[in-house]
CSV table of C-alpha atoms in Angstrom, one decimal:
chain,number,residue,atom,x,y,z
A,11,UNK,CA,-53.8,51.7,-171.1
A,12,UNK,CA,-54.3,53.4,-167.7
A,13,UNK,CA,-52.1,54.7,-166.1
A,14,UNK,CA,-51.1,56.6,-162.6
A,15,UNK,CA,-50.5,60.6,-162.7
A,16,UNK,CA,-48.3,62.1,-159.8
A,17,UNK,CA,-50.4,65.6,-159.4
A,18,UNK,CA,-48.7,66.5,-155.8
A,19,UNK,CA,-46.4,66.1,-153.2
A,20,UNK,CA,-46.2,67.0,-149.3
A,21,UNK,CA,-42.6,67.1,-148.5
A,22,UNK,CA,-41.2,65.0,-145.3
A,23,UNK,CA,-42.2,66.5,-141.9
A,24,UNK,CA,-44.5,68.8,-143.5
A,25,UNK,CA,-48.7,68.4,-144.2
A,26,UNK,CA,-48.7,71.4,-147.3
A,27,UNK,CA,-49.8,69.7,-150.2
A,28,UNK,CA,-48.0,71.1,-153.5
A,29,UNK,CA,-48.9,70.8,-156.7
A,30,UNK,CA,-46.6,69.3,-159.7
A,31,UNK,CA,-44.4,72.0,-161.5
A,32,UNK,CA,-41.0,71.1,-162.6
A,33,UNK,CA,-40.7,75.4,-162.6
A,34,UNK,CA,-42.1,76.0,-158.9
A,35,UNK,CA,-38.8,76.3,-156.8
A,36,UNK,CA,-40.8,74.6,-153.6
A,37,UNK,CA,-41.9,71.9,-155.8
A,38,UNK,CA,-38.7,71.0,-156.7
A,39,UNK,CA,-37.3,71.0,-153.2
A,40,UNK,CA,-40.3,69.0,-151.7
A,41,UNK,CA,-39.0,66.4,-154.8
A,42,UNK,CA,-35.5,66.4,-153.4
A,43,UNK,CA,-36.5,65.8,-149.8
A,44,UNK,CA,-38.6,63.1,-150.6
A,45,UNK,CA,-35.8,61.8,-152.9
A,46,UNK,CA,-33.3,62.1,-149.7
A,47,UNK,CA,-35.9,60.4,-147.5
A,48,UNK,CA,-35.7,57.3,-149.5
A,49,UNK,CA,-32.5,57.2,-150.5
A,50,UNK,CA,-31.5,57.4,-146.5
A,51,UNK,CA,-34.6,54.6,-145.9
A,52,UNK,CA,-33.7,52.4,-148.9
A,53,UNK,CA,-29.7,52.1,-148.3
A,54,UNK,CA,-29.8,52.8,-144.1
A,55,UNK,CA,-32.5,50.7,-143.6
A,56,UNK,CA,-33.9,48.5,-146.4
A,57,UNK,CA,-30.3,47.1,-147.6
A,58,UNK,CA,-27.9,47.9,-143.8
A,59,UNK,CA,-30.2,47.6,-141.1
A,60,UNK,CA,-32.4,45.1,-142.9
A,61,UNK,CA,-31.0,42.1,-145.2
A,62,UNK,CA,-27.3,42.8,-143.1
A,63,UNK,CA,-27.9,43.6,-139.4
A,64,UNK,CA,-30.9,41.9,-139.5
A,65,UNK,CA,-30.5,38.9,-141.4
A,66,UNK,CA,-27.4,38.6,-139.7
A,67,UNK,CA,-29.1,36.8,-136.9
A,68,UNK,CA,-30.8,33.9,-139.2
A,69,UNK,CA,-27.0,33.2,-139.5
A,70,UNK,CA,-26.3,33.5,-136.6
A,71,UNK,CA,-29.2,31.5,-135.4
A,72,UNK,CA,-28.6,28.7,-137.8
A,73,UNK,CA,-24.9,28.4,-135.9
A,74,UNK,CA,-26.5,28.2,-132.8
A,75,UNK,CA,-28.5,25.4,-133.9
A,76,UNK,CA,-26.6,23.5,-136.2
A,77,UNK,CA,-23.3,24.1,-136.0
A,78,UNK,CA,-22.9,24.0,-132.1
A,79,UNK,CA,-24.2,21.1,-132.2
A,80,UNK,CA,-22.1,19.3,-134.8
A,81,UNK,CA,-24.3,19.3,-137.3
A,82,UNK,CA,-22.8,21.0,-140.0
A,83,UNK,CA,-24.1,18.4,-142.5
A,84,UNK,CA,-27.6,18.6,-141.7
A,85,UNK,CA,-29.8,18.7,-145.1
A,86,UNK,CA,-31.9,22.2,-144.2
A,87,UNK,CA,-29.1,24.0,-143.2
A,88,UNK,CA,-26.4,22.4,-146.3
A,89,UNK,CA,-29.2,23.9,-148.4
A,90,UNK,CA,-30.0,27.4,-146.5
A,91,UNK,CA,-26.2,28.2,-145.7
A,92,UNK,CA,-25.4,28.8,-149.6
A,93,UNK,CA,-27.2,31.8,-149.2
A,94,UNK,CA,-25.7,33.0,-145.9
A,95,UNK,CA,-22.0,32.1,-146.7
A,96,UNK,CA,-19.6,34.5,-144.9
A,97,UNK,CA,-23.0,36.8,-143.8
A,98,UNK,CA,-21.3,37.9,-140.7
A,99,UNK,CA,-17.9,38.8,-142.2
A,100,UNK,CA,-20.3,41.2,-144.8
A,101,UNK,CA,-22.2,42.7,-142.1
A,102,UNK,CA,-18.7,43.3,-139.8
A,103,UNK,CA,-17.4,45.2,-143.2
A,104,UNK,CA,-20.1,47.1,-143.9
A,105,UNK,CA,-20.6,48.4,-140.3
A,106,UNK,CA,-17.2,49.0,-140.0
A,107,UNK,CA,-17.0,51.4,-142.9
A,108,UNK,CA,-20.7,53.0,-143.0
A,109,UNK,CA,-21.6,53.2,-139.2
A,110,UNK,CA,-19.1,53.9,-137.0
A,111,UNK,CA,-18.3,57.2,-135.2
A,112,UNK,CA,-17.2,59.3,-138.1
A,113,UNK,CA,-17.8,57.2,-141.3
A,114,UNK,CA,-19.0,57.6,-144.3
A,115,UNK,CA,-23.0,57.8,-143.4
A,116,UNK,CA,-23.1,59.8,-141.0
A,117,UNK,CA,-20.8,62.4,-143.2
A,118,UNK,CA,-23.1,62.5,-146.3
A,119,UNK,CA,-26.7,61.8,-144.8
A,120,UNK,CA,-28.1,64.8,-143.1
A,121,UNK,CA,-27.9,63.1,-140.2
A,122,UNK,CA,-25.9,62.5,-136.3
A,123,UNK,CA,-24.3,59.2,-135.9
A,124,UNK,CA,-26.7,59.4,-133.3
A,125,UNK,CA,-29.4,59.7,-135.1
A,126,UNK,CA,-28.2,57.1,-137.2
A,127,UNK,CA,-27.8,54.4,-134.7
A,128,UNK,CA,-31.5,55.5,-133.3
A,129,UNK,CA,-32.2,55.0,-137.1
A,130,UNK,CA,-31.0,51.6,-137.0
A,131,UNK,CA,-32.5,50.4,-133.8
A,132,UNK,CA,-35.9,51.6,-135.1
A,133,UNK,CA,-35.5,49.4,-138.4
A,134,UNK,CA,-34.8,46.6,-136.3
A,135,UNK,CA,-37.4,46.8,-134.1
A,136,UNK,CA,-39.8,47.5,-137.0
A,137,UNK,CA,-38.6,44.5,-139.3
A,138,UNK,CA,-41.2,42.2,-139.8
A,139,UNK,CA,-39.5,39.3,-141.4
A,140,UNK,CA,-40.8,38.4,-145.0
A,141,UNK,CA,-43.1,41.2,-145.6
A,142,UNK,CA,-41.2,41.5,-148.8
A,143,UNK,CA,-42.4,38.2,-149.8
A,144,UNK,CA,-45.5,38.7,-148.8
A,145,UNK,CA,-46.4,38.7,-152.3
A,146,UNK,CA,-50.1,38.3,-151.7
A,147,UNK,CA,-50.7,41.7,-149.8
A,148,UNK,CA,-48.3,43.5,-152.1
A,149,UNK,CA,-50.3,42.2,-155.2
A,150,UNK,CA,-52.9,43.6,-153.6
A,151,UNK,CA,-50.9,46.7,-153.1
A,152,UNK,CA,-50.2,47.4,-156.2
A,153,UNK,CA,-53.5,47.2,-158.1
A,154,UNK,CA,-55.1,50.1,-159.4
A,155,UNK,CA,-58.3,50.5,-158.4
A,156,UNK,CA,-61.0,50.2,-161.5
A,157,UNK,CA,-63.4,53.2,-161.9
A,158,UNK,CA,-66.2,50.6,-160.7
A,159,UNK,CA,-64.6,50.0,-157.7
A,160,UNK,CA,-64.0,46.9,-158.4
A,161,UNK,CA,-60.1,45.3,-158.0
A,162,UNK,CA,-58.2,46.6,-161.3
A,163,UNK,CA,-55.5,45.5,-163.1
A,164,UNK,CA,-51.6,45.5,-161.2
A,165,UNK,CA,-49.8,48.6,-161.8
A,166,UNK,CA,-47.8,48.5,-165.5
A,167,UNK,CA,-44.3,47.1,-164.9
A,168,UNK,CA,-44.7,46.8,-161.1
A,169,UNK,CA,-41.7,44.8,-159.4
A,170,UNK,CA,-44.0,42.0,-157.9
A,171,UNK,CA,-44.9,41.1,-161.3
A,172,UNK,CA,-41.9,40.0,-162.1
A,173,UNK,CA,-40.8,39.1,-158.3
A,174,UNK,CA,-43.5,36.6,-158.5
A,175,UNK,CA,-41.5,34.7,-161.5
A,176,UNK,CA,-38.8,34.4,-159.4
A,177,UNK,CA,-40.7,33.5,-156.1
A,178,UNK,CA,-42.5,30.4,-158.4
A,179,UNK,CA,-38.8,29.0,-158.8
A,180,UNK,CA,-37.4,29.2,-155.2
A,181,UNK,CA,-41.1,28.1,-153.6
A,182,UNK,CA,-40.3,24.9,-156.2
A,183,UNK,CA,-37.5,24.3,-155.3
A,184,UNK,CA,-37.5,24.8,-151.5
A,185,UNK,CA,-40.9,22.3,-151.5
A,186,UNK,CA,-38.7,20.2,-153.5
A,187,UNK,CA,-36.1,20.3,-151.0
A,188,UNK,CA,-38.2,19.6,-147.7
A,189,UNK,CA,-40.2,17.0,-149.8
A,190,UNK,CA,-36.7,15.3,-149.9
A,191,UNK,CA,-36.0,15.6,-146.2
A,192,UNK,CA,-39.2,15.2,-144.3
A,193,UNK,CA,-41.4,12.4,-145.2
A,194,UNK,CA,-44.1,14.2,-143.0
A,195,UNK,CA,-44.6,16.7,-140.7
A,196,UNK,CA,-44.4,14.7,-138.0
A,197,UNK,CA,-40.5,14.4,-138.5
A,198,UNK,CA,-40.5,18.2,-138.8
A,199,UNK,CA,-41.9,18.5,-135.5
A,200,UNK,CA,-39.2,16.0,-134.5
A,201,UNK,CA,-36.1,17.7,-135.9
A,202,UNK,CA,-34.7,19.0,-132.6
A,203,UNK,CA,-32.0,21.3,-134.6
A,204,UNK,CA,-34.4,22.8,-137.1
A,205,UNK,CA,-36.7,22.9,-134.0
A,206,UNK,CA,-33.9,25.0,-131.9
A,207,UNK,CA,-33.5,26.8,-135.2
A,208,UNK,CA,-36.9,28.1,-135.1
A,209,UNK,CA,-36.9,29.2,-131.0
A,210,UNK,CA,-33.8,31.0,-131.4
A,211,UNK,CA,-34.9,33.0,-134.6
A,212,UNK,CA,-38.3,33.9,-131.8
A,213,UNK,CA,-35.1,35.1,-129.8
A,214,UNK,CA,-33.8,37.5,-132.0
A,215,UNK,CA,-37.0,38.6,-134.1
A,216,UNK,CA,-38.8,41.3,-132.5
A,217,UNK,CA,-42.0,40.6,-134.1
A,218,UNK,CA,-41.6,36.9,-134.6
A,219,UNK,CA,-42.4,35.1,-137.8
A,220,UNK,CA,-45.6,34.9,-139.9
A,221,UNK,CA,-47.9,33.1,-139.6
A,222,UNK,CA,-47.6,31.2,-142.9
A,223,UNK,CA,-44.3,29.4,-141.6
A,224,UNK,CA,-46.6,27.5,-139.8
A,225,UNK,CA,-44.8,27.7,-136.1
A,226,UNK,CA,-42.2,25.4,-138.2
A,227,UNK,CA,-44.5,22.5,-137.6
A,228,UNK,CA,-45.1,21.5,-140.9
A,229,UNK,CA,-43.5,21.0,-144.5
A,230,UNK,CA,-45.7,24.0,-146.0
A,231,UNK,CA,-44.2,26.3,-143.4
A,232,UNK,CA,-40.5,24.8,-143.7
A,233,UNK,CA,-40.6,25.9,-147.4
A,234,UNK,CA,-42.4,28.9,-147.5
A,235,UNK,CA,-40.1,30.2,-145.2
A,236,UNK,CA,-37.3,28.9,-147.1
A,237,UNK,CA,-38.5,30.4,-150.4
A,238,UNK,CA,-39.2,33.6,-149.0
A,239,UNK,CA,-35.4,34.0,-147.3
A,240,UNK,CA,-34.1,32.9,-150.4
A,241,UNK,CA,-35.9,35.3,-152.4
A,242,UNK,CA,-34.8,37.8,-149.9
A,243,UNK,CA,-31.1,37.2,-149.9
A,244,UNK,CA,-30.6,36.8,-153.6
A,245,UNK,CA,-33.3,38.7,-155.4
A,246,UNK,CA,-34.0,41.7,-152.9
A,247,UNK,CA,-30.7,42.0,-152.3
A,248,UNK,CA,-29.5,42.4,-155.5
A,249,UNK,CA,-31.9,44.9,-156.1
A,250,UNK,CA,-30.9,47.0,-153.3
A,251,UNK,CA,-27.1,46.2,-153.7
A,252,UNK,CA,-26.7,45.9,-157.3
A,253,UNK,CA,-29.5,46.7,-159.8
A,254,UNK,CA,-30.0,50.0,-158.0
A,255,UNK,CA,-26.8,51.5,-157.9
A,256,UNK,CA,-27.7,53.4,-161.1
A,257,UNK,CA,-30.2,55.6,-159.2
A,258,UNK,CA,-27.4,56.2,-157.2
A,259,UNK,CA,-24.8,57.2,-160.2
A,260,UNK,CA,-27.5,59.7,-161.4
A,261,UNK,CA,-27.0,62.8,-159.7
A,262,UNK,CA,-30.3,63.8,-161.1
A,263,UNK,CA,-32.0,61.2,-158.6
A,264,UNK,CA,-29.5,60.2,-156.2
A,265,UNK,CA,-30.1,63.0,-153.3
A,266,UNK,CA,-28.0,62.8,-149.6
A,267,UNK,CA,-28.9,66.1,-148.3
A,268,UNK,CA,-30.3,69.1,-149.8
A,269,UNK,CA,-29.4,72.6,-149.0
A,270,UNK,CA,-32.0,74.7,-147.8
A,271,UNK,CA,-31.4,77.4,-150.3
A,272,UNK,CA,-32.2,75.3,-153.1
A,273,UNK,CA,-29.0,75.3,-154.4
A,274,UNK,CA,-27.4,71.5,-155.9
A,275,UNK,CA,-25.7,68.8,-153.9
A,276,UNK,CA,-22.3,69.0,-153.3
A,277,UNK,CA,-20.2,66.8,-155.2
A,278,UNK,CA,-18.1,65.4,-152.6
A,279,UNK,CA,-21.5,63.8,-151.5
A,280,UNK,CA,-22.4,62.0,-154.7
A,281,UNK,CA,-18.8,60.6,-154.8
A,282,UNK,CA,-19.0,59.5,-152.1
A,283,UNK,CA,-22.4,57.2,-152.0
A,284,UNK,CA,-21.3,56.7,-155.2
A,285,UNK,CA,-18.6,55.1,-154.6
A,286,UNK,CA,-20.2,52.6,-151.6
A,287,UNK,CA,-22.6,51.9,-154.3
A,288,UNK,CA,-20.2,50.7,-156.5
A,289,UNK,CA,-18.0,48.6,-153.7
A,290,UNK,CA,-21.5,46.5,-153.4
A,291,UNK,CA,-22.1,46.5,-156.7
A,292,UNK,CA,-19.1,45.5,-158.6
A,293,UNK,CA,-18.0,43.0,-155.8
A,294,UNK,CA,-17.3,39.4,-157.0
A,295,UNK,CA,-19.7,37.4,-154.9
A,296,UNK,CA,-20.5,33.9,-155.9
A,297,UNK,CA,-22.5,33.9,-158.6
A,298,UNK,CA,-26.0,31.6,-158.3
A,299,UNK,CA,-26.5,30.5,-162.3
A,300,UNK,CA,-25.3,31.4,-165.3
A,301,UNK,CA,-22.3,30.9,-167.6
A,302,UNK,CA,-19.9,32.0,-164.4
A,303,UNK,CA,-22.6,30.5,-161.8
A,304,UNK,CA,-21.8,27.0,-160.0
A,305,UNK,CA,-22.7,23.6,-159.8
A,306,UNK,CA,-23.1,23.7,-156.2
A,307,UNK,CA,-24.2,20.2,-155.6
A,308,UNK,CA,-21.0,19.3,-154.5
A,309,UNK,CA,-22.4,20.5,-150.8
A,310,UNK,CA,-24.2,17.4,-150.9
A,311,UNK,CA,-21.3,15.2,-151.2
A,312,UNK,CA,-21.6,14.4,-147.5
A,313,UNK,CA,-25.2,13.5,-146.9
A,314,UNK,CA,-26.7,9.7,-147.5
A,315,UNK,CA,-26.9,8.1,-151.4
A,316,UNK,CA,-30.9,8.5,-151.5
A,317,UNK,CA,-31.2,11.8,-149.9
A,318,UNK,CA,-28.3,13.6,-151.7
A,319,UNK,CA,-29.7,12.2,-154.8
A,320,UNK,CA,-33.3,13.8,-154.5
A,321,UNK,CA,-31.3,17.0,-153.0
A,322,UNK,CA,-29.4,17.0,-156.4
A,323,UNK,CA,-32.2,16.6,-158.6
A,324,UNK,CA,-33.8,19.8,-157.1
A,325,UNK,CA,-30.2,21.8,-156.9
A,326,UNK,CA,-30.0,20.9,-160.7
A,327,UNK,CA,-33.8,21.9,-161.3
A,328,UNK,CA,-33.1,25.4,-159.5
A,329,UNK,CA,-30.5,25.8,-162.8
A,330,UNK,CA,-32.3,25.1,-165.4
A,331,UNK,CA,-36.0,27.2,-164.0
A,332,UNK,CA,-33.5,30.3,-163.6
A,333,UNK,CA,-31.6,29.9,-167.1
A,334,UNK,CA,-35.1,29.7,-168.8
A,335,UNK,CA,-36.2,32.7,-167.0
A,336,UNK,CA,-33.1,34.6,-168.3
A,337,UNK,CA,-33.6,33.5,-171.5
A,338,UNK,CA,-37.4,34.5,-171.4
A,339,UNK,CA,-35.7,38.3,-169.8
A,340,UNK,CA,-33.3,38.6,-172.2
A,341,UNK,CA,-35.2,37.6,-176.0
A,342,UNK,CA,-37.8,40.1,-176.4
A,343,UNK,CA,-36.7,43.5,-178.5
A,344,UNK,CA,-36.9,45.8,-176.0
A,345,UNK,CA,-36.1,43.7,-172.9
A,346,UNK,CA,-32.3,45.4,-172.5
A,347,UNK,CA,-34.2,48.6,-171.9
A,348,UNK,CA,-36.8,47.5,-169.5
A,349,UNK,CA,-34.4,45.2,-167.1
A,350,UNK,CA,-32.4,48.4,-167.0
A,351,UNK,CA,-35.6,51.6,-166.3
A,352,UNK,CA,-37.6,48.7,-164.0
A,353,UNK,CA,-34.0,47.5,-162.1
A,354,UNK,CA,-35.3,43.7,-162.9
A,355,UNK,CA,-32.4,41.7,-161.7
A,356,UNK,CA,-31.4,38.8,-164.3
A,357,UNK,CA,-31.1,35.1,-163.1
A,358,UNK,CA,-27.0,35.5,-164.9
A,359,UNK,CA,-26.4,38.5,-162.5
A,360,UNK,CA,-27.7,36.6,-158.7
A,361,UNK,CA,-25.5,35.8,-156.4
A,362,UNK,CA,-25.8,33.1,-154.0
A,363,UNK,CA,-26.6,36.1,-151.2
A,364,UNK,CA,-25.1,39.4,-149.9
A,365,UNK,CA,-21.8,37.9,-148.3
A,366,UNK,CA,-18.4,37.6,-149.9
């Protein structure tokens, strides 16, 4: 099968191209650099500045809307706040501990707390919301081209392969969900609270919001932009949070600074990420299926007969779709080994999102 060969690298803030040698000294630094880089992007900005500081505000924005208003029971929010539950009281911890004046990222990342702040204002202002989920541009992506020019065939155990499994389920069940509340999208247009939801996430979000939400107008938009949060705050979160935190135990990958010399990391560094790694790893969040997971339709409990009845069906559908994909992860001989090397989150391992 064909495959991609790395045959260079050109090191971060540099344009010399160097060729692959595991034996060349200034290869081996350019790897670490770009290892650093990423690790600094990844955990800085992907995970902190991105699904916490950022996605913060769709909390936030949903209290403005709903909750202010006394509508703690309306049906979007009931099902979109499962996967924001005690957001803010994450994001307060984990800038508490990482960012501040003196914590622990601006000790181990070669960087100011300066810097770092600058860092995080850039990510902010740079977040496009749901270009994650954009699934069909990073299909695109992630094809290798074909020697006729032609498109070829995705990359070999690419993540939006198996993203896309798990974006089928939460597209199902969000359409599912909207299907349940709206009867058209005339009466999405009409809900004043989801409406006020939607201006005061045009507040907050620098770039706004794709076009495929449809301006919130209309039940396709609703749920794709449902789906596509979801997926976010479970999936890419736990890949960010949990499933990668053993590139970060590997001091053979996991790379904070690197000393000009050449010489290795020091080890009060790798403790140290390792240890944050392991504090969002091995917390005990809420778990979204599984043996230990929840029958959450109990949230419905205060919502009208007929429409907490259609709500339920989905919420129980939701199960059963992510218990057959773990079973589908989980039964082929060699599938232990490739959840671990490709960092494929399992359905048993979600949790409902990244607060506590």
């Amino acid at each position: 099968s064909e495959r991609l060969v790395l045959e260079s690298v050109v090191a971060p803030g540099s344009t010399i191209e160097i060729p692959v040698d595991p034996a060349d000294p200034a290869f081996r630094h350019a790897e670490a650099l770009v290892a650093a880089s990423l690790y600094y992007q990844v955990i800085s900005g992907k995970h902190l500045a991105e699904i916490h500081m950022t996605y913060n505000l769709v909390e936030v924005s949903m209290h403005n809307a709903f909750d202010a208003a006394g509508q703690w029971n309306h049906p979007f929010r009931t099902f979109l706040y499962l996967h924001f539950f005690s957001h803010e009281l994450a994001e307060e911890l984990t800038t508490e501990h990482l960012v501040q004046d003196g914590a622990v990222f601006s000790q181990i990342f070669a960087t100011t707390h300066d810097a770092l702040v600058q860092h995080l204002n850039d990510c902010y202002s740079a977040f496009e919301y749901g270009e994650d989920e954009d699934f069909e541009a990073r299909t695109e992506a992630m094809r290798m081209p074909a020697r006729d020019g032609s498109k070829g065939a995705l990359l070999p155990h690419c993540s939006v392969s198996w993203e896309l499994e798990y974006f089928d389920i939460f597209h199902a069940y969000a359409a599912a969900l909207v299907e349940a509340i709206y009867p058209d999208d005339a009466a999405v247009v009409n809900d004043r609270y989801l409406q006020d939801f939607h201006r005061g996430l045009l507040e907050v979000l620098v770039r706004g919001l794709p076009d495929r939400y449809d301006g919130f107008r209309t039940k396709k938009g609703i749920a794709r932009f449902a789906a596509d949060t979801i997926h976010h705050a479970t999936v890419r979160h736990q890949i960010y949070g949990t499933t990668g935190i053993k590139a970060a135990l590997d001091p053979r990958l996991s790379k904070v600074q690197v000393p000009k010399d050449g010489g290795t990391s020091a080890i009060e560094e790798w403790r140290s990420l390792a240890y944050v790694a392991l504090a969002t790893g091995q917390a005990r969040f809420t778990l979204l299926t599984g043996t230990k997971g929840k029958d959450f339709r109990y949230l419905l409990e205060a919502l009208p007969s007929p429409l907490r009845d259609r709500m339920g069906v989905a919420f129980e559908k939701l199960q059963t779709d992510l218990q057959a994909l773990e079973a589908k992860w989980t039964s082929a001989p060699n599938s232990k080994s490739f959840n671990y090397e490709y960092l494929r989150a399992l359905p048993s391992e979600l949790h409902t999102g990244p607060g506590y």
